Amino acid sequence: MELYYKEFGEGRPLIILHGLFGASDNWLSIGKRLAEQNKVYLLDQRNHGQSPHDEVFNYQAMAEDLKTFIDRHGLDRPVIMGHSMGGKTVMKYAELYPDGFSSMIVVDIAPKYYPVHHTAILKGLQSIAVGQLKGRQEADTQLAAHVSEAGIRQFLLKNLVRQKEGGFAWKINLSVIADQIESVGESSGSGELSTKPTLFIAGERSDYIQEEDVPTIKRAFPKAQVLSVAGAGHWVHAEQPEKVVVLVEEFLANNP
């Protein structure tokens, strides 16, 4: 699959993958900062953003999409980075293509199984009568019956696009994501996945990476560092972007 992408800067290739319900735009400000010293590629994963929709939605397919992108662009051992679902994608890529990257950054996700916990979000998105919407405020009101946090609703509704012929549509492939949501939480495996330099960035207030997950991370990635960002939840890059930039730049400087 040929993924939609944005690119900035020159130098060492750095690929960034967003999380579930997200898109490349979520990393735009950080991507531009990192592009001051790197060639940054922000990708929309399948069934998200402006990339194609497909009935297959699992980490095997998403890792192969990443491989296709790297090959088509002739990227030599890029740094691969992913948040949440994107982090699981880069971990799968590392397992499948151990020599296809130089180092890896995983943001607020561990290589463990996560039970489905997006039920309210999916019900909320599916409850929106997209074909009958008169405006975004109406969509927000409908979604609020299922998702109380205004910031999360704002993030989710970035997936709602106004069509040229009138009305609204989802950019995400909502039906396929809902049908295959179980695969998003699957474990990355229990054995060693990569000995390449790896940085795990955790949100201090997030429960996605906990202290008891560190041994699992170290087994899978023996050269991994696990660093926590104070004052951040799961959306580390949105809540503490400057701290994320500093951690990434330091990691890249120490792993040329």
Short mmCIF file of C-alpha atoms in Angstrom, two decimals:
data_model
loop_
_atom_site.label_atom_id
_atom_site.label_comp_id
_atom_site.label_asym_id
_atom_site.label_seq_id
_atom_site.Cartn_x
_atom_site.Cartn_y
_atom_site.Cartn_z
CA MET A 1 0.00 0.00 0.00
CA GLU A 2 1.24 3.49 -0.85
CA LEU A 3 0.78 5.68 2.20
CA TYR A 4 0.11 9.41 2.27
CA TYR A 5 2.98 11.37 3.81
CA LYS A 6 4.49 14.77 4.49
CA GLU A 7 8.24 15.42 4.46
CA PHE A 8 10.41 18.15 5.92
CA GLY A 9 14.10 18.97 6.25
CA GLU A 10 17.27 17.27 5.10
CA GLY A 11 19.68 14.73 6.55
CA ARG A 12 19.17 11.52 8.44
CA PRO A 13 15.78 9.93 7.64
CA LEU A 14 13.32 9.85 10.55
CA ILE A 15 9.87 8.31 10.04
CA ILE A 16 7.05 9.08 12.50
CA LEU A 17 3.83 7.06 12.78
CA HIS A 18 0.71 8.30 14.61
CA GLY A 19 -1.61 6.33 16.88
CA LEU A 20 -5.16 4.98 16.61
CA PHE A 21 -7.73 7.52 15.34
CA GLY A 22 -4.82 9.88 14.56
CA ALA A 23 -3.03 11.15 11.48
CA SER A 24 0.26 12.64 10.38
CA ASP A 25 -0.96 16.12 11.33
CA ASN A 26 -0.82 15.13 15.01
CA TRP A 27 2.98 15.25 14.75
CA LEU A 28 3.30 18.29 12.51
CA SER A 29 4.81 20.74 15.00
CA ILE A 30 7.24 18.20 16.46
CA GLY A 31 8.10 16.92 12.99
CA LYS A 32 9.03 20.41 11.83
CA ARG A 33 11.22 20.93 14.90
CA LEU A 34 13.03 17.63 14.35
CA ALA A 35 13.41 18.51 10.65
CA GLU A 36 15.92 21.20 11.60
CA GLN A 37 18.52 18.43 11.72
CA ASN A 38 16.81 15.45 10.05
CA LYS A 39 14.77 14.46 7.01
CA VAL A 40 11.41 13.84 8.65
CA TYR A 41 8.59 11.80 7.11
CA LEU A 42 5.14 11.93 8.73
CA LEU A 43 2.97 9.04 7.53
CA ASP A 44 -0.75 8.34 7.62
CA GLN A 45 -1.18 4.65 8.42
CA ARG A 46 -3.71 2.56 6.50
CA ASN A 47 -7.35 3.33 7.26
CA HIS A 48 -6.31 6.70 8.71
CA GLY A 49 -5.85 10.24 7.43
CA GLN A 50 -5.40 10.47 3.67
CA SER A 51 -4.00 6.96 3.20
CA PRO A 52 -6.06 4.25 1.46
CA HIS A 53 -8.72 2.22 3.21
CA ASP A 54 -8.41 -1.56 3.28
CA GLU A 55 -10.23 -4.51 4.84
CA VAL A 56 -6.95 -5.77 6.36
CA PHE A 57 -6.02 -3.94 9.55
CA ASN A 58 -3.28 -5.53 11.64
CA TYR A 59 0.35 -4.93 12.57
CA GLN A 60 1.70 -7.35 9.99
CA ALA A 61 0.07 -5.29 7.24
CA MET A 62 1.06 -1.95 8.78
CA ALA A 63 4.68 -3.06 9.16
CA GLU A 64 4.70 -4.16 5.52
CA ASP A 65 3.27 -0.74 4.56
CA LEU A 66 6.22 0.84 6.36
CA LYS A 67 8.65 -1.47 4.56
CA THR A 68 7.09 -0.54 1.20
CA PHE A 69 7.44 3.17 2.02
CA ILE A 70 11.10 2.79 3.01
CA ASP A 71 11.91 0.81 -0.13
CA ARG A 72 10.06 3.16 -2.50
CA HIS A 73 11.89 6.16 -1.10
CA GLY A 74 15.27 4.45 -1.01
CA LEU A 75 15.79 5.22 2.68
CA ASP A 76 18.98 3.79 4.12
CA ARG A 77 18.52 2.51 7.68
CA PRO A 78 16.08 5.20 8.86
CA VAL A 79 15.14 5.94 12.43
CA ILE A 80 11.59 4.67 12.97
CA MET A 81 9.31 6.24 15.56
CA GLY A 82 5.72 5.57 16.53
CA HIS A 83 3.13 6.61 19.10
CA SER A 84 0.72 4.07 20.60
CA MET A 85 -0.57 2.02 17.63
CA GLY A 86 2.30 3.49 15.60
CA GLY A 87 4.68 2.24 18.29
CA LYS A 88 3.30 -1.27 17.90
CA THR A 89 3.79 -0.93 14.13
CA VAL A 90 7.48 -0.02 14.45
CA MET A 91 8.01 -2.85 16.94
CA LYS A 92 6.51 -5.30 14.44
CA TYR A 93 8.66 -3.81 11.69
CA ALA A 94 11.77 -4.30 13.87
CA GLU A 95 10.86 -7.96 14.31
CA LEU A 96 10.24 -8.57 10.61
CA TYR A 97 13.08 -6.44 9.19
CA PRO A 98 15.89 -6.39 11.80
CA ASP A 99 18.37 -4.77 9.42
CA GLY A 100 15.88 -2.32 7.91
CA PHE A 101 16.43 0.54 10.37
CA SER A 102 19.16 2.10 12.53
CA SER A 103 17.31 2.84 15.76
CA MET A 104 13.77 3.08 17.10
CA ILE A 105 11.65 5.35 19.30
CA VAL A 106 8.40 4.09 20.84
CA VAL A 107 6.05 6.57 22.49
CA ASP A 108 3.81 5.42 25.34
CA ILE A 109 3.14 1.81 24.43
CA ALA A 110 4.74 -1.45 25.58
CA PRO A 111 5.15 -4.75 23.70
CA LYS A 112 2.37 -6.32 25.77
CA TYR A 113 -1.27 -7.17 25.21
CA TYR A 114 -3.79 -4.42 25.87
CA PRO A 115 -7.47 -5.36 26.28
CA VAL A 116 -9.95 -3.43 24.18
CA HIS A 117 -10.60 -0.10 25.90
CA HIS A 118 -11.94 2.10 23.10
CA THR A 119 -15.52 0.86 23.33
CA ALA A 120 -17.02 4.20 24.38
CA ILE A 121 -15.10 6.06 21.67
CA LEU A 122 -16.20 3.64 18.97
CA LYS A 123 -19.82 3.75 20.11
CA GLY A 124 -19.64 7.52 20.14
CA LEU A 125 -18.18 7.78 16.65
CA GLN A 126 -20.67 5.25 15.28
CA SER A 127 -23.55 7.16 16.91
CA ILE A 128 -22.87 10.29 14.85
CA ALA A 129 -25.32 10.57 11.96
CA VAL A 130 -22.62 11.71 9.52
CA GLY A 131 -24.91 11.87 6.50
CA GLN A 132 -27.31 14.21 8.28
CA LEU A 133 -24.86 16.55 10.01
CA LYS A 134 -25.32 20.27 9.55
CA GLY A 135 -22.08 21.21 11.33
CA ARG A 136 -19.25 20.10 13.60
CA GLN A 137 -20.95 21.38 16.74
CA GLU A 138 -23.78 18.92 16.13
CA ALA A 139 -21.24 16.10 15.82
CA ASP A 140 -19.58 17.21 19.06
CA THR A 141 -22.93 17.19 20.85
CA GLN A 142 -23.69 13.65 19.67
CA LEU A 143 -20.21 12.42 20.59
CA ALA A 144 -20.40 14.03 24.06
CA ALA A 145 -23.05 11.47 25.06
CA HIS A 146 -20.27 8.86 24.98
CA VAL A 147 -17.01 10.83 25.42
CA SER A 148 -17.06 13.46 28.16
CA GLU A 149 -13.55 14.90 27.69
CA ALA A 150 -13.68 17.88 25.31
CA GLY A 151 -10.02 17.50 24.30
CA ILE A 152 -10.51 13.89 23.25
CA ARG A 153 -13.63 14.81 21.28
CA GLN A 154 -11.73 17.57 19.50
CA PHE A 155 -8.98 15.08 18.61
CA LEU A 156 -11.45 12.48 17.33
CA LEU A 157 -13.48 14.95 15.29
CA LYS A 158 -10.39 15.91 13.29
CA ASN A 159 -11.30 12.75 11.38
CA LEU A 160 -14.54 14.36 10.19
CA VAL A 161 -14.09 16.03 6.80
CA ARG A 162 -16.50 18.25 4.91
CA GLN A 163 -17.03 16.95 1.36
CA LYS A 164 -16.91 19.19 -1.71
CA GLU A 165 -20.36 18.04 -2.78
CA GLY A 166 -21.72 18.86 0.67
CA GLY A 167 -22.11 16.99 3.92
CA PHE A 168 -19.49 15.20 5.99
CA ALA A 169 -17.57 11.91 5.87
CA TRP A 170 -15.02 10.06 7.98
CA LYS A 171 -11.39 10.07 6.91
CA ILE A 172 -10.82 6.97 9.04
CA ASN A 173 -12.19 3.60 7.95
CA LEU A 174 -14.46 3.44 10.96
CA SER A 175 -16.24 0.18 10.15
CA VAL A 176 -13.02 -1.80 9.66
CA ILE A 177 -11.35 -0.27 12.73
CA ALA A 178 -14.37 -1.13 14.87
CA ASP A 179 -14.57 -4.67 13.47
CA GLN A 180 -10.87 -5.39 14.03
CA ILE A 181 -10.19 -3.32 17.15
CA GLU A 182 -9.02 -6.42 19.03
CA SER A 183 -5.92 -6.59 16.82
CA VAL A 184 -4.82 -3.09 17.92
CA GLY A 185 -4.05 -4.34 21.42
CA GLU A 186 -2.23 -7.53 20.50
CA SER A 187 1.10 -8.40 22.12
CA SER A 188 4.32 -7.87 20.20
CA GLY A 189 5.59 -11.25 21.43
CA SER A 190 7.53 -12.47 24.44
CA GLY A 191 11.01 -12.98 22.97
CA GLU A 192 13.78 -10.67 21.85
CA LEU A 193 12.64 -8.45 18.97
CA SER A 194 15.63 -6.20 18.32
CA THR A 195 19.07 -5.37 19.69
CA LYS A 196 19.15 -1.96 17.96
CA PRO A 197 19.24 1.19 20.09
CA THR A 198 15.70 1.89 21.28
CA LEU A 199 14.05 4.65 23.29
CA PHE A 200 10.70 4.22 25.03
CA ILE A 201 9.05 7.51 26.02
CA ALA A 202 6.31 7.14 28.63
CA GLY A 203 3.79 9.67 29.86
CA GLU A 204 4.11 9.99 33.63
CA ARG A 205 0.32 10.19 34.05
CA SER A 206 -0.40 7.46 31.48
CA ASP A 207 -1.07 3.84 32.42
CA TYR A 208 0.15 2.47 29.07
CA ILE A 209 3.73 1.93 30.31
CA GLN A 210 4.00 1.00 33.97
CA GLU A 211 6.99 0.12 36.12
CA GLU A 212 6.21 -3.59 35.87
CA ASP A 213 6.38 -3.36 32.06
CA VAL A 214 10.07 -2.39 32.05
CA PRO A 215 11.40 -6.00 32.31
CA THR A 216 9.16 -6.98 29.37
CA ILE A 217 10.52 -4.06 27.36
CA LYS A 218 14.11 -4.97 28.23
CA ARG A 219 13.59 -8.61 27.21
CA ALA A 220 12.24 -7.56 23.84
CA PHE A 221 14.71 -4.71 23.34
CA PRO A 222 17.90 -5.31 25.41
CA LYS A 223 19.34 -1.89 24.49
CA ALA A 224 16.18 0.01 25.39
CA GLN A 225 16.04 3.13 27.52
CA VAL A 226 12.72 3.87 29.21
CA LEU A 227 12.23 7.55 30.06
CA SER A 228 9.17 9.23 31.55
CA VAL A 229 7.84 12.68 30.67
CA ALA A 230 6.52 14.57 33.68
CA GLY A 231 3.09 16.13 33.35
CA ALA A 232 2.09 14.04 30.34
CA GLY A 233 -0.58 11.45 29.79
CA HIS A 234 -0.92 9.13 26.81
CA TRP A 235 -0.84 11.98 24.27
CA VAL A 236 2.70 12.87 25.33
CA HIS A 237 3.50 14.75 22.13
CA ALA A 238 0.44 17.01 22.46
CA GLU A 239 0.80 17.68 26.18
CA GLN A 240 4.59 18.10 26.46
CA PRO A 241 5.96 18.64 22.93
CA GLU A 242 9.13 20.47 24.00
CA LYS A 243 10.14 17.66 26.35
CA VAL A 244 9.53 15.08 23.62
CA VAL A 245 11.70 17.03 21.17
CA VAL A 246 14.54 17.22 23.70
CA LEU A 247 14.41 13.47 24.44
CA VAL A 248 14.34 12.55 20.75
CA GLU A 249 17.17 14.93 19.85
CA GLU A 250 19.33 13.59 22.70
CA PHE A 251 18.67 10.00 21.64
CA LEU A 252 19.53 10.74 18.02
CA ALA A 253 22.71 12.56 19.03
CA ASN A 254 23.82 9.60 21.15
CA ASN A 255 22.98 7.06 18.43
CA PRO A 256 24.34 8.51 15.16
#
